[in-house]
Amino acid sequence: MFGRNFFGFSLLLCSIALWVTGTANAQLTGRKMIVASGGAIDTMGLQPEFGHFGVAGVAVFKNNGTANYLNVTVEYQDSFKDTDGFTCVFNQPGDLTYSFPNGPAAAGTLTLTRSEGDPDCYQTAFPDNTAPETGKSISFVVYAFSGNLTLVGTSTTLIDVDGDQIDFPLAGSGTNVSAGSGGTNTLSGTRLLSAEGGTSDNNSESSDSGHMGLAGRITFNSTGGASALDVTLSYQDSLNDGFVCEFTNPNDLTYSVSNGLGTLTLTLSPGDPCFAPL
């Protein structure tokens, strides 16, 4: 179990029943990206604990309201305690259900529910501190058009290290675009890269949570690296510790992909510039 309480959070979504009486009116098929990010708040303590969440992954949708492949990661970090952050992976196809009860032209719902086959969630700052979170879920309102979809978080029953539920108000959204009919194991060409979210610095005794943003341009090669790279990373925490770093050496980037899912790593080289903005 997670330390003394494990981690329980209720992100910025409001729970919506996914299934309705009768057959789900499902209109999504094929491989798609699932991406969303936003803010949340834990109000169970003496003072609000504002936080951040991110969702990213891949699903292969079936047209009956389920999926035949799934690998989605959910991460959360609040601003009050560096240790109140966790990572959960949903990788069982049965975790995903969706429905358009009023037809594909109206809003539907999409829910990810943890099952026994999913790897244990873990405390991000201390990965050895784990818990299954079986039966916990995160739900979205989903809109579909021409095979693409966009979604917004509405509720969650996941919990944080202190056993706290993330309550309203919460908010987060993302755009999911069709990823084609099959996965690829190589990246090529010039692409734009963008990411943002909440972070924590747990090297100090006081709470030191923060925010980071990343944006840049990459020319990928087909051998797990890049031929050109210019990516800027900015960070600011709650104790005014901030920095900006620029990744400019193509050797800074490595990636590995299998069946359309993988990892991308940026590592600062000695010649990459960094500076404190304050």
Short mmCIF file of C-alpha atoms in Angstrom, two decimals:
data_model
loop_
_atom_site.label_atom_id
_atom_site.label_comp_id
_atom_site.label_asym_id
_atom_site.label_seq_id
_atom_site.Cartn_x
_atom_site.Cartn_y
_atom_site.Cartn_z
CA MET A 1 0.00 0.00 0.00
CA PHE A 2 1.02 3.61 -0.47
CA GLY A 3 2.82 4.68 2.65
CA ARG A 4 0.24 5.36 5.27
CA ASN A 5 -2.76 6.18 3.13
CA PHE A 6 -1.78 5.60 -0.47
CA PHE A 7 -2.79 8.22 -2.97
CA GLY A 8 -6.33 9.09 -3.69
CA PHE A 9 -7.38 11.83 -5.96
CA SER A 10 -10.45 12.92 -7.75
CA LEU A 11 -9.33 14.94 -10.72
CA LEU A 12 -11.17 17.43 -12.63
CA LEU A 13 -13.91 15.45 -13.98
CA CYS A 14 -17.39 14.96 -12.87
CA SER A 15 -18.62 11.43 -12.97
CA ILE A 16 -21.00 10.60 -15.73
CA ALA A 17 -22.66 7.23 -16.21
CA LEU A 18 -21.26 5.76 -19.34
CA TRP A 19 -23.78 3.12 -20.12
CA VAL A 20 -27.46 3.79 -20.63
CA THR A 21 -30.39 1.46 -21.04
CA GLY A 22 -30.14 -0.35 -24.32
CA THR A 23 -27.25 -0.65 -26.76
CA ALA A 24 -24.51 1.95 -26.82
CA ASN A 25 -24.61 4.09 -29.94
CA ALA A 26 -20.91 3.85 -30.66
CA GLN A 27 -19.30 5.62 -33.60
CA LEU A 28 -15.55 5.44 -32.98
CA THR A 29 -13.27 2.93 -34.69
CA GLY A 30 -9.55 2.55 -35.25
CA ARG A 31 -6.38 3.69 -33.58
CA LYS A 32 -6.49 7.10 -31.88
CA MET A 33 -4.43 9.20 -29.49
CA ILE A 34 -5.92 10.12 -26.13
CA VAL A 35 -4.44 13.34 -24.72
CA ALA A 36 -5.77 15.71 -22.06
CA SER A 37 -4.40 17.99 -19.35
CA GLY A 38 -5.69 20.50 -16.87
CA GLY A 39 -6.15 21.50 -13.25
CA ALA A 40 -7.74 19.91 -10.20
CA ILE A 41 -8.30 20.73 -6.54
CA ASP A 42 -8.25 18.64 -3.36
CA THR A 43 -10.49 20.30 -0.75
CA MET A 44 -10.48 17.58 1.91
CA GLY A 45 -7.83 19.21 4.12
CA LEU A 46 -7.77 22.47 6.08
CA GLN A 47 -6.83 24.40 2.95
CA PRO A 48 -7.35 23.77 -0.78
CA GLU A 49 -4.61 21.85 -2.55
CA PHE A 50 -4.60 22.88 -6.17
CA GLY A 51 -3.10 20.43 -8.61
CA HIS A 52 -2.42 19.38 -12.17
CA PHE A 53 -3.15 16.26 -14.19
CA GLY A 54 -2.15 14.87 -17.54
CA VAL A 55 -3.50 11.99 -19.63
CA ALA A 56 -1.75 10.56 -22.69
CA GLY A 57 -1.84 7.30 -24.59
CA VAL A 58 -3.19 5.21 -27.44
CA ALA A 59 -6.40 3.25 -27.88
CA VAL A 60 -7.73 1.13 -30.73
CA PHE A 61 -11.48 1.67 -30.63
CA LYS A 62 -14.08 -0.91 -31.60
CA ASN A 63 -17.46 0.27 -32.87
CA ASN A 64 -19.34 -1.34 -29.98
CA GLY A 65 -18.29 1.03 -27.17
CA THR A 66 -15.11 -0.81 -26.18
CA ALA A 67 -11.48 -1.13 -27.29
CA ASN A 68 -9.25 -3.98 -28.41
CA TYR A 69 -6.00 -2.23 -27.42
CA LEU A 70 -5.24 0.35 -24.75
CA ASN A 71 -2.18 1.96 -23.16
CA VAL A 72 -2.94 5.26 -21.39
CA THR A 73 -1.04 6.96 -18.55
CA VAL A 74 -2.66 9.31 -16.01
CA GLU A 75 -0.43 11.52 -13.83
CA TYR A 76 -1.32 13.91 -11.01
CA GLN A 77 0.65 16.39 -8.88
CA ASP A 78 -0.71 18.87 -6.37
CA SER A 79 0.86 22.11 -5.17
CA PHE A 80 0.71 21.50 -1.42
CA LYS A 81 2.87 18.41 -0.96
CA ASP A 82 5.66 17.28 -3.25
CA THR A 83 4.79 13.69 -2.37
CA ASP A 84 1.11 14.03 -3.33
CA GLY A 85 1.67 12.94 -6.90
CA PHE A 86 1.05 9.64 -8.63
CA THR A 87 1.21 7.81 -11.94
CA CYS A 88 -1.36 5.23 -13.10
CA VAL A 89 -1.22 3.17 -16.30
CA PHE A 90 -4.39 1.72 -17.87
CA ASN A 91 -3.36 -1.05 -20.30
CA GLN A 92 -6.21 -3.56 -20.29
CA PRO A 93 -8.58 -3.14 -23.28
CA GLY A 94 -11.55 -3.71 -20.99
CA ASP A 95 -10.62 -0.58 -19.01
CA LEU A 96 -12.11 1.65 -21.72
CA THR A 97 -15.81 2.09 -22.41
CA TYR A 98 -17.60 4.80 -24.37
CA SER A 99 -21.12 5.63 -25.49
CA PHE A 100 -23.07 8.15 -27.57
CA PRO A 101 -26.58 7.50 -26.20
CA ASN A 102 -28.16 10.34 -28.19
CA GLY A 103 -26.35 9.62 -31.44
CA PRO A 104 -22.92 10.53 -32.83
CA ALA A 105 -23.92 14.16 -33.42
CA ALA A 106 -24.38 14.67 -29.66
CA ALA A 107 -21.93 14.51 -26.78
CA GLY A 108 -21.01 11.11 -25.40
CA THR A 109 -19.01 9.75 -22.49
CA LEU A 110 -15.69 7.92 -22.24
CA THR A 111 -14.49 6.25 -19.04
CA LEU A 112 -11.23 4.54 -18.06
CA THR A 113 -11.66 2.12 -15.14
CA ARG A 114 -8.73 0.32 -13.54
CA SER A 115 -8.82 -3.48 -13.54
CA GLU A 116 -6.78 -6.15 -11.78
CA GLY A 117 -4.57 -6.62 -14.84
CA ASP A 118 -3.30 -3.03 -14.81
CA PRO A 119 0.14 -2.38 -13.30
CA ASP A 120 -0.03 -0.84 -9.82
CA CYS A 121 -0.22 2.93 -9.60
CA TYR A 122 2.82 4.44 -7.91
CA GLN A 123 3.77 7.55 -5.98
CA THR A 124 5.67 9.61 -8.55
CA ALA A 125 8.28 10.88 -6.08
CA PHE A 126 8.78 7.39 -4.58
CA PRO A 127 8.00 4.78 -7.29
CA ASP A 128 8.36 1.86 -4.88
CA ASN A 129 5.26 3.07 -3.03
CA THR A 130 2.42 1.43 -4.97
CA ALA A 131 -1.26 0.55 -4.82
CA PRO A 132 -3.61 -1.19 -7.29
CA GLU A 133 -6.48 1.36 -7.36
CA THR A 134 -8.66 -1.41 -8.82
CA GLY A 135 -12.13 -0.12 -9.71
CA LYS A 136 -11.07 3.55 -9.66
CA SER A 137 -11.87 5.55 -12.79
CA ILE A 138 -11.60 8.77 -14.71
CA SER A 139 -14.41 10.00 -16.97
CA PHE A 140 -14.73 12.41 -19.87
CA VAL A 141 -17.37 14.01 -22.03
CA VAL A 142 -16.40 13.16 -25.61
CA TYR A 143 -17.33 14.70 -28.98
CA ALA A 144 -16.64 12.94 -32.28
CA PHE A 145 -16.54 14.24 -35.84
CA SER A 146 -15.19 12.64 -39.02
CA GLY A 147 -13.34 9.94 -37.09
CA ASN A 148 -11.60 12.39 -34.76
CA LEU A 149 -12.57 13.25 -31.20
CA THR A 150 -12.08 15.82 -28.49
CA LEU A 151 -12.78 15.38 -24.80
CA VAL A 152 -13.03 17.14 -21.45
CA GLY A 153 -12.55 15.62 -18.01
CA THR A 154 -15.63 15.52 -15.82
CA SER A 155 -14.89 13.28 -12.80
CA THR A 156 -12.54 10.78 -11.22
CA THR A 157 -12.41 8.43 -8.24
CA LEU A 158 -8.61 8.01 -8.19
CA ILE A 159 -7.01 8.93 -4.86
CA ASP A 160 -3.70 10.47 -3.76
CA VAL A 161 -1.07 9.45 -1.21
CA ASP A 162 -3.00 10.96 1.68
CA GLY A 163 -6.19 9.19 0.65
CA ASP A 164 -7.69 12.47 -0.52
CA GLN A 165 -10.22 12.76 -3.29
CA ILE A 166 -9.73 15.55 -5.80
CA ASP A 167 -12.94 17.54 -5.76
CA PHE A 168 -14.58 20.20 -7.86
CA PRO A 169 -13.79 22.55 -9.33
CA LEU A 170 -11.67 20.60 -11.76
CA ALA A 171 -11.13 21.18 -15.43
CA GLY A 172 -9.14 19.70 -18.23
CA SER A 173 -9.46 18.96 -21.90
CA GLY A 174 -7.60 17.56 -24.86
CA THR A 175 -7.84 16.84 -28.55
CA ASN A 176 -7.56 13.34 -29.89
CA VAL A 177 -6.79 12.86 -33.55
CA SER A 178 -6.85 9.70 -35.56
CA ALA A 179 -3.49 7.95 -35.43
CA GLY A 180 -4.08 5.91 -38.57
CA SER A 181 -4.79 2.24 -38.98
CA GLY A 182 -1.61 0.89 -37.43
CA GLY A 183 1.35 1.74 -35.25
CA THR A 184 4.76 2.73 -36.53
CA ASN A 185 8.12 2.04 -34.93
CA THR A 186 10.01 4.98 -36.45
CA LEU A 187 9.59 8.74 -36.55
CA SER A 188 10.74 10.85 -39.47
CA GLY A 189 10.63 14.40 -40.73
CA THR A 190 10.34 17.68 -38.90
CA ARG A 191 7.77 17.85 -36.11
CA LEU A 192 6.69 20.37 -33.48
CA LEU A 193 6.81 19.28 -29.84
CA SER A 194 4.68 20.75 -27.05
CA ALA A 195 3.95 19.76 -23.44
CA GLU A 196 3.00 21.35 -20.12
CA GLY A 197 2.07 20.26 -16.62
CA GLY A 198 2.70 20.21 -12.90
CA THR A 199 5.96 19.06 -11.30
CA SER A 200 7.53 18.76 -7.86
CA ASP A 201 10.97 19.38 -6.38
CA ASN A 202 11.29 17.07 -3.37
CA ASN A 203 14.87 17.97 -2.43
CA SER A 204 13.79 20.51 0.18
CA GLU A 205 11.88 20.17 3.44
CA SER A 206 9.11 22.55 2.41
CA SER A 207 6.49 22.20 -0.29
CA ASP A 208 8.09 23.03 -3.62
CA SER A 209 5.64 22.17 -6.39
CA GLY A 210 5.77 23.91 -9.72
CA HIS A 211 4.88 24.14 -13.38
CA MET A 212 6.78 23.34 -16.54
CA GLY A 213 6.36 24.07 -20.23
CA LEU A 214 8.15 22.59 -23.21
CA ALA A 215 8.05 23.53 -26.89
CA GLY A 216 10.33 23.11 -29.88
CA ARG A 217 11.08 21.70 -33.29
CA ILE A 218 12.67 18.32 -34.02
CA THR A 219 13.84 16.66 -37.22
CA PHE A 220 13.67 12.93 -36.45
CA ASN A 221 15.83 10.27 -38.02
CA SER A 222 14.68 6.67 -38.38
CA THR A 223 17.24 5.21 -35.96
CA GLY A 224 15.94 6.43 -32.60
CA GLY A 225 17.36 9.96 -32.63
CA ALA A 226 17.30 13.35 -34.33
CA SER A 227 19.29 15.09 -37.05
CA ALA A 228 18.28 18.58 -35.84
CA LEU A 229 16.86 19.79 -32.55
CA ASP A 230 15.80 23.04 -30.87
CA VAL A 231 13.58 22.55 -27.80
CA THR A 232 13.10 24.97 -24.88
CA LEU A 233 12.09 23.84 -21.38
CA SER A 234 10.90 26.34 -18.75
CA TYR A 235 10.20 25.68 -15.07
CA GLN A 236 8.91 27.72 -12.14
CA ASP A 237 8.07 26.45 -8.66
CA SER A 238 6.20 27.87 -5.69
CA LEU A 239 9.40 29.04 -3.95
CA ASN A 240 10.54 31.15 -6.92
CA ASP A 241 13.06 28.60 -8.16
CA GLY A 242 12.93 28.83 -11.92
CA PHE A 243 15.05 28.07 -14.94
CA VAL A 244 15.00 27.96 -18.74
CA CYS A 245 17.02 25.38 -20.68
CA GLU A 246 17.43 24.91 -24.42
CA PHE A 247 18.20 21.52 -25.98
CA THR A 248 20.17 22.21 -29.17
CA ASN A 249 22.38 19.16 -29.70
CA PRO A 250 20.70 16.45 -31.85
CA ASN A 251 22.31 13.88 -29.56
CA ASP A 252 20.15 15.24 -26.72
CA LEU A 253 17.18 13.27 -28.06
CA THR A 254 16.56 9.53 -28.14
CA TYR A 255 13.34 7.65 -28.74
CA SER A 256 12.08 4.09 -28.84
CA VAL A 257 8.73 3.02 -30.30
CA SER A 258 7.00 -0.35 -30.54
CA ASN A 259 3.60 -0.72 -32.21
CA GLY A 260 3.07 3.02 -32.13
CA LEU A 261 3.80 3.44 -28.41
CA GLY A 262 7.12 4.31 -26.84
CA THR A 263 9.29 6.81 -25.00
CA LEU A 264 11.12 9.99 -25.94
CA THR A 265 13.97 11.31 -23.78
CA LEU A 266 15.70 14.71 -23.80
CA THR A 267 19.09 14.91 -22.03
CA LEU A 268 20.99 18.17 -21.60
CA SER A 269 24.47 18.25 -23.14
CA PRO A 270 27.35 20.32 -21.68
CA GLY A 271 26.92 22.92 -24.42
CA ASP A 272 23.17 23.41 -24.00
CA PRO A 273 22.34 26.84 -22.49
CA CYS A 274 20.39 27.18 -19.22
CA PHE A 275 19.66 30.32 -17.22
CA ALA A 276 17.59 31.51 -14.25
CA PRO A 277 14.91 33.98 -15.41
CA LEU A 278 14.91 35.89 -12.08
#
